[in-house]
Amino acid sequence: MTAPSSSDGLAAVLWDMDGTLVDSEKLWDVALYEAAEMLGGRLSEQVRLTLVGSNMDATSAVLLEATGRPVTPESVAETGEWIRRRTAGLFDDALPWRPGAREALAAVKAAGVPSALVTSTERALTELALNTIGREFFTVTVCGDEVDGLNKPHPRPYLKAAELLGVPAGQCVAVEDSPPGAESAESAGCTVLVVPNDVDVPPGERRVFRGSLVGVDAGTLAGLRSLV
């Protein structure tokens, strides 16, 4: 008879990307502030913080509104394309890791627990980011343009990741840093490890908070499910 492993009961780990695994929100800062200038206005820090965890169309609409430009399907698409091009250039270089993130990914993989990447970032930019993060860590990836418009905070991104892995979302731990991401994962039924970065995340029924991913492994994540 085999002894139970420290990850028993943990079906999978579902990881957010921007601000959770890599400190790419700082690169989004560059693109978004420059986009506001391109539109002839200025993006305030307060409005910028509301965009953490948002998808491209929602971000573009907020930028247009903040700079006094008409919000139309055409202007949203044009602004989004400008941001994509600028961000692609920034993502093409190595991205800075969040503390402990790479080691946590490696520890979960070594324990034989499957991982999914669940990000609001679109596929083309995610593929650039994966050059730094490493595709080998993830069994599946779900991007912001692959959920039929039902982006975070809707539960669909995390539900889709669990479906692709063939596991119940309620037996997964999601790792997030933003309010929309935490709401998405919690609504999907996941236990949520929240590691705040740029913005505060409110408490929630299925949320456990930690200052960083340093020292996190499969056993740590499995243990969180008994705390909520």
PDB file of C-alpha atoms in Angstrom, residues 79-226:
ATOM      1  CA  THR A  79      -6.594  51.225 -29.267  1.00  0.00           C
ATOM      2  CA  GLY A  80      -6.298  47.548 -28.411  1.00  0.00           C
ATOM      3  CA  GLU A  81      -4.144  46.924 -31.471  1.00  0.00           C
ATOM      4  CA  TRP A  82      -1.819  49.805 -30.534  1.00  0.00           C
ATOM      5  CA  ILE A  83      -1.449  48.400 -26.999  1.00  0.00           C
ATOM      6  CA  ARG A  84      -0.792  44.892 -28.376  1.00  0.00           C
ATOM      7  CA  ARG A  85       2.014  46.109 -30.615  1.00  0.00           C
ATOM      8  CA  ARG A  86       3.646  48.140 -27.848  1.00  0.00           C
ATOM      9  CA  THR A  87       3.342  45.372 -25.274  1.00  0.00           C
ATOM     10  CA  ALA A  88       4.664  42.733 -27.680  1.00  0.00           C
ATOM     11  CA  GLY A  89       7.904  44.708 -27.952  1.00  0.00           C
ATOM     12  CA  LEU A  90       8.168  44.843 -24.156  1.00  0.00           C
ATOM     13  CA  PHE A  91       7.286  41.159 -23.657  1.00  0.00           C
ATOM     14  CA  ASP A  92       9.883  40.097 -26.211  1.00  0.00           C
ATOM     15  CA  ASP A  93      12.593  40.592 -23.601  1.00  0.00           C
ATOM     16  CA  ALA A  94      12.972  38.415 -20.503  1.00  0.00           C
ATOM     17  CA  LEU A  95      10.240  39.106 -17.956  1.00  0.00           C
ATOM     18  CA  PRO A  96      11.086  39.602 -14.259  1.00  0.00           C
ATOM     19  CA  TRP A  97       9.877  36.772 -12.010  1.00  0.00           C
ATOM     20  CA  ARG A  98       7.819  37.413  -8.889  1.00  0.00           C
ATOM     21  CA  PRO A  99       9.624  36.185  -5.736  1.00  0.00           C
ATOM     22  CA  GLY A 100       9.449  32.409  -5.380  1.00  0.00           C
ATOM     23  CA  ALA A 101       7.268  31.931  -8.471  1.00  0.00           C
ATOM     24  CA  ARG A 102       9.646  29.882 -10.601  1.00  0.00           C
ATOM     25  CA  GLU A 103      10.571  27.640  -7.693  1.00  0.00           C
ATOM     26  CA  ALA A 104       6.878  27.119  -6.844  1.00  0.00           C
ATOM     27  CA  LEU A 105       6.101  26.109 -10.441  1.00  0.00           C
ATOM     28  CA  ALA A 106       9.015  23.682 -10.440  1.00  0.00           C
ATOM     29  CA  ALA A 107       7.994  22.183  -7.071  1.00  0.00           C
ATOM     30  CA  VAL A 108       4.419  21.568  -8.231  1.00  0.00           C
ATOM     31  CA  LYS A 109       5.662  19.944 -11.438  1.00  0.00           C
ATOM     32  CA  ALA A 110       8.112  17.766  -9.505  1.00  0.00           C
ATOM     33  CA  ALA A 111       5.246  16.563  -7.284  1.00  0.00           C
ATOM     34  CA  GLY A 112       3.373  15.367 -10.370  1.00  0.00           C
ATOM     35  CA  VAL A 113       0.480  17.816  -9.920  1.00  0.00           C
ATOM     36  CA  PRO A 114      -0.755  19.272 -13.232  1.00  0.00           C
ATOM     37  CA  SER A 115      -0.713  23.046 -13.736  1.00  0.00           C
ATOM     38  CA  ALA A 116      -2.682  25.374 -15.990  1.00  0.00           C
ATOM     39  CA  LEU A 117      -1.924  28.973 -16.902  1.00  0.00           C
ATOM     40  CA  VAL A 118      -5.109  31.069 -16.732  1.00  0.00           C
ATOM     41  CA  THR A 119      -4.522  34.625 -17.928  1.00  0.00           C
ATOM     42  CA  SER A 120      -6.525  37.594 -19.224  1.00  0.00           C
ATOM     43  CA  THR A 121      -3.628  38.311 -21.573  1.00  0.00           C
ATOM     44  CA  GLU A 122      -4.289  37.310 -25.171  1.00  0.00           C
ATOM     45  CA  ARG A 123      -2.666  34.274 -26.777  1.00  0.00           C
ATOM     46  CA  ALA A 124      -0.086  36.105 -28.926  1.00  0.00           C
ATOM     47  CA  LEU A 125       1.346  38.025 -25.951  1.00  0.00           C
ATOM     48  CA  THR A 126       1.106  34.984 -23.670  1.00  0.00           C
ATOM     49  CA  GLU A 127       3.240  32.997 -26.106  1.00  0.00           C
ATOM     50  CA  LEU A 128       5.931  35.695 -25.827  1.00  0.00           C
ATOM     51  CA  ALA A 129       5.727  35.573 -22.028  1.00  0.00           C
ATOM     52  CA  LEU A 130       6.037  31.775 -22.070  1.00  0.00           C
ATOM     53  CA  ASN A 131       9.491  32.200 -23.607  1.00  0.00           C
ATOM     54  CA  THR A 132      10.502  33.422 -20.143  1.00  0.00           C
ATOM     55  CA  ILE A 133       8.142  31.428 -17.923  1.00  0.00           C
ATOM     56  CA  GLY A 134       8.550  28.058 -19.658  1.00  0.00           C
ATOM     57  CA  ARG A 135       5.842  26.096 -21.483  1.00  0.00           C
ATOM     58  CA  GLU A 136       7.005  22.891 -19.842  1.00  0.00           C
ATOM     59  CA  PHE A 137       5.355  23.837 -16.550  1.00  0.00           C
ATOM     60  CA  PHE A 138       1.804  23.854 -17.923  1.00  0.00           C
ATOM     61  CA  THR A 139      -0.418  21.049 -19.148  1.00  0.00           C
ATOM     62  CA  VAL A 140      -2.869  23.599 -20.594  1.00  0.00           C
ATOM     63  CA  THR A 141      -3.051  27.377 -21.029  1.00  0.00           C
ATOM     64  CA  VAL A 142      -6.206  29.486 -21.196  1.00  0.00           C
ATOM     65  CA  CYS A 143      -5.873  33.035 -22.543  1.00  0.00           C
ATOM     66  CA  GLY A 144      -8.121  36.077 -22.480  1.00  0.00           C
ATOM     67  CA  ASP A 145      -9.186  35.749 -26.118  1.00  0.00           C
ATOM     68  CA  GLU A 146     -10.196  32.082 -25.693  1.00  0.00           C
ATOM     69  CA  VAL A 147     -13.182  32.362 -23.327  1.00  0.00           C
ATOM     70  CA  ASP A 148     -15.864  33.826 -25.664  1.00  0.00           C
ATOM     71  CA  GLY A 149     -15.659  37.237 -24.009  1.00  0.00           C
ATOM     72  CA  LEU A 150     -16.348  35.784 -20.542  1.00  0.00           C
ATOM     73  CA  ASN A 151     -13.107  37.086 -19.041  1.00  0.00           C
ATOM     74  CA  LYS A 152     -12.181  37.489 -15.393  1.00  0.00           C
ATOM     75  CA  PRO A 153     -14.019  38.243 -13.070  1.00  0.00           C
ATOM     76  CA  HIS A 154     -16.386  35.765 -14.789  1.00  0.00           C
ATOM     77  CA  PRO A 155     -15.677  32.170 -13.647  1.00  0.00           C
ATOM     78  CA  ARG A 156     -15.353  30.862 -17.216  1.00  0.00           C
ATOM     79  CA  PRO A 157     -11.517  31.088 -17.513  1.00  0.00           C
ATOM     80  CA  TYR A 158     -10.979  28.874 -14.463  1.00  0.00           C
ATOM     81  CA  LEU A 159     -13.837  26.539 -15.320  1.00  0.00           C
ATOM     82  CA  LYS A 160     -12.387  26.079 -18.808  1.00  0.00           C
ATOM     83  CA  ALA A 161      -8.931  25.294 -17.405  1.00  0.00           C
ATOM     84  CA  ALA A 162     -10.401  22.644 -15.101  1.00  0.00           C
ATOM     85  CA  GLU A 163     -12.436  21.176 -17.985  1.00  0.00           C
ATOM     86  CA  LEU A 164      -9.353  20.966 -20.210  1.00  0.00           C
ATOM     87  CA  LEU A 165      -7.476  19.199 -17.415  1.00  0.00           C
ATOM     88  CA  GLY A 166     -10.423  16.886 -16.768  1.00  0.00           C
ATOM     89  CA  VAL A 167     -10.604  17.723 -13.060  1.00  0.00           C
ATOM     90  CA  PRO A 168     -13.253  19.354 -10.814  1.00  0.00           C
ATOM     91  CA  ALA A 169     -12.574  23.061 -10.222  1.00  0.00           C
ATOM     92  CA  GLY A 170     -13.440  22.527  -6.565  1.00  0.00           C
ATOM     93  CA  GLN A 171     -10.364  20.304  -6.171  1.00  0.00           C
ATOM     94  CA  CYS A 172      -8.031  22.932  -7.637  1.00  0.00           C
ATOM     95  CA  VAL A 173      -6.073  25.760  -6.072  1.00  0.00           C
ATOM     96  CA  ALA A 174      -5.834  28.967  -8.108  1.00  0.00           C
ATOM     97  CA  VAL A 175      -3.015  31.458  -7.514  1.00  0.00           C
ATOM     98  CA  GLU A 176      -3.964  35.088  -8.123  1.00  0.00           C
ATOM     99  CA  ASP A 177      -2.923  38.660  -7.391  1.00  0.00           C
ATOM    100  CA  SER A 178      -5.906  40.821  -8.442  1.00  0.00           C
ATOM    101  CA  PRO A 179      -9.550  41.353  -7.435  1.00  0.00           C
ATOM    102  CA  PRO A 180     -10.978  40.262 -10.841  1.00  0.00           C
ATOM    103  CA  GLY A 181      -8.801  37.149 -10.869  1.00  0.00           C
ATOM    104  CA  ALA A 182      -9.626  36.171  -7.294  1.00  0.00           C
ATOM    105  CA  GLU A 183     -13.347  36.636  -7.979  1.00  0.00           C
ATOM    106  CA  SER A 184     -13.114  34.547 -11.148  1.00  0.00           C
ATOM    107  CA  ALA A 185     -11.367  31.647  -9.417  1.00  0.00           C
ATOM    108  CA  GLU A 186     -13.549  31.785  -6.310  1.00  0.00           C
ATOM    109  CA  SER A 187     -16.746  31.840  -8.404  1.00  0.00           C
ATOM    110  CA  ALA A 188     -15.478  28.785 -10.298  1.00  0.00           C
ATOM    111  CA  GLY A 189     -15.247  26.920  -6.983  1.00  0.00           C
ATOM    112  CA  CYS A 190     -11.464  26.952  -6.594  1.00  0.00           C
ATOM    113  CA  THR A 191      -9.586  27.553  -3.384  1.00  0.00           C
ATOM    114  CA  VAL A 192      -7.669  30.782  -4.067  1.00  0.00           C
ATOM    115  CA  LEU A 193      -4.176  31.612  -2.860  1.00  0.00           C
ATOM    116  CA  VAL A 194      -3.996  35.392  -3.131  1.00  0.00           C
ATOM    117  CA  VAL A 195      -0.540  36.982  -3.344  1.00  0.00           C
ATOM    118  CA  PRO A 196      -1.296  40.704  -3.782  1.00  0.00           C
ATOM    119  CA  ASN A 197       1.064  42.737  -5.915  1.00  0.00           C
ATOM    120  CA  ASP A 198       0.004  46.187  -7.145  1.00  0.00           C
ATOM    121  CA  VAL A 199      -3.507  46.333  -5.671  1.00  0.00           C
ATOM    122  CA  ASP A 200      -5.232  45.199  -2.505  1.00  0.00           C
ATOM    123  CA  VAL A 201      -7.540  42.197  -2.797  1.00  0.00           C
ATOM    124  CA  PRO A 202     -10.524  41.952  -0.433  1.00  0.00           C
ATOM    125  CA  PRO A 203     -11.056  38.853   1.711  1.00  0.00           C
ATOM    126  CA  GLY A 204     -13.380  36.163   0.413  1.00  0.00           C
ATOM    127  CA  GLU A 205     -14.951  32.889   1.445  1.00  0.00           C
ATOM    128  CA  ARG A 206     -12.461  30.702  -0.439  1.00  0.00           C
ATOM    129  CA  ARG A 207      -9.412  32.989  -0.275  1.00  0.00           C
ATOM    130  CA  VAL A 208      -6.167  32.485   1.643  1.00  0.00           C
ATOM    131  CA  PHE A 209      -3.560  35.261   1.636  1.00  0.00           C
ATOM    132  CA  ARG A 210       0.216  35.038   1.550  1.00  0.00           C
ATOM    133  CA  GLY A 211       2.924  37.689   1.129  1.00  0.00           C
ATOM    134  CA  SER A 212       4.858  35.846  -1.587  1.00  0.00           C
ATOM    135  CA  LEU A 213       5.298  32.480  -3.305  1.00  0.00           C
ATOM    136  CA  VAL A 214       8.633  31.879  -1.561  1.00  0.00           C
ATOM    137  CA  GLY A 215       8.567  28.404  -0.026  1.00  0.00           C
ATOM    138  CA  VAL A 216       5.316  27.360  -1.697  1.00  0.00           C
ATOM    139  CA  ASP A 217       5.126  23.766  -2.992  1.00  0.00           C
ATOM    140  CA  ALA A 218       2.432  21.192  -3.758  1.00  0.00           C
ATOM    141  CA  GLY A 219       2.057  20.304  -0.079  1.00  0.00           C
ATOM    142  CA  THR A 220       1.550  23.956   0.850  1.00  0.00           C
ATOM    143  CA  LEU A 221      -1.124  24.355  -1.809  1.00  0.00           C
ATOM    144  CA  ALA A 222      -2.891  21.101  -0.922  1.00  0.00           C
ATOM    145  CA  GLY A 223      -3.058  22.227   2.705  1.00  0.00           C
ATOM    146  CA  LEU A 224      -4.902  25.418   1.757  1.00  0.00           C
ATOM    147  CA  ARG A 225      -8.021  23.463   0.846  1.00  0.00           C
ATOM    148  CA  SER A 226      -8.552  22.530   4.473  1.00  0.00           C
TER     149      SER A 226
END
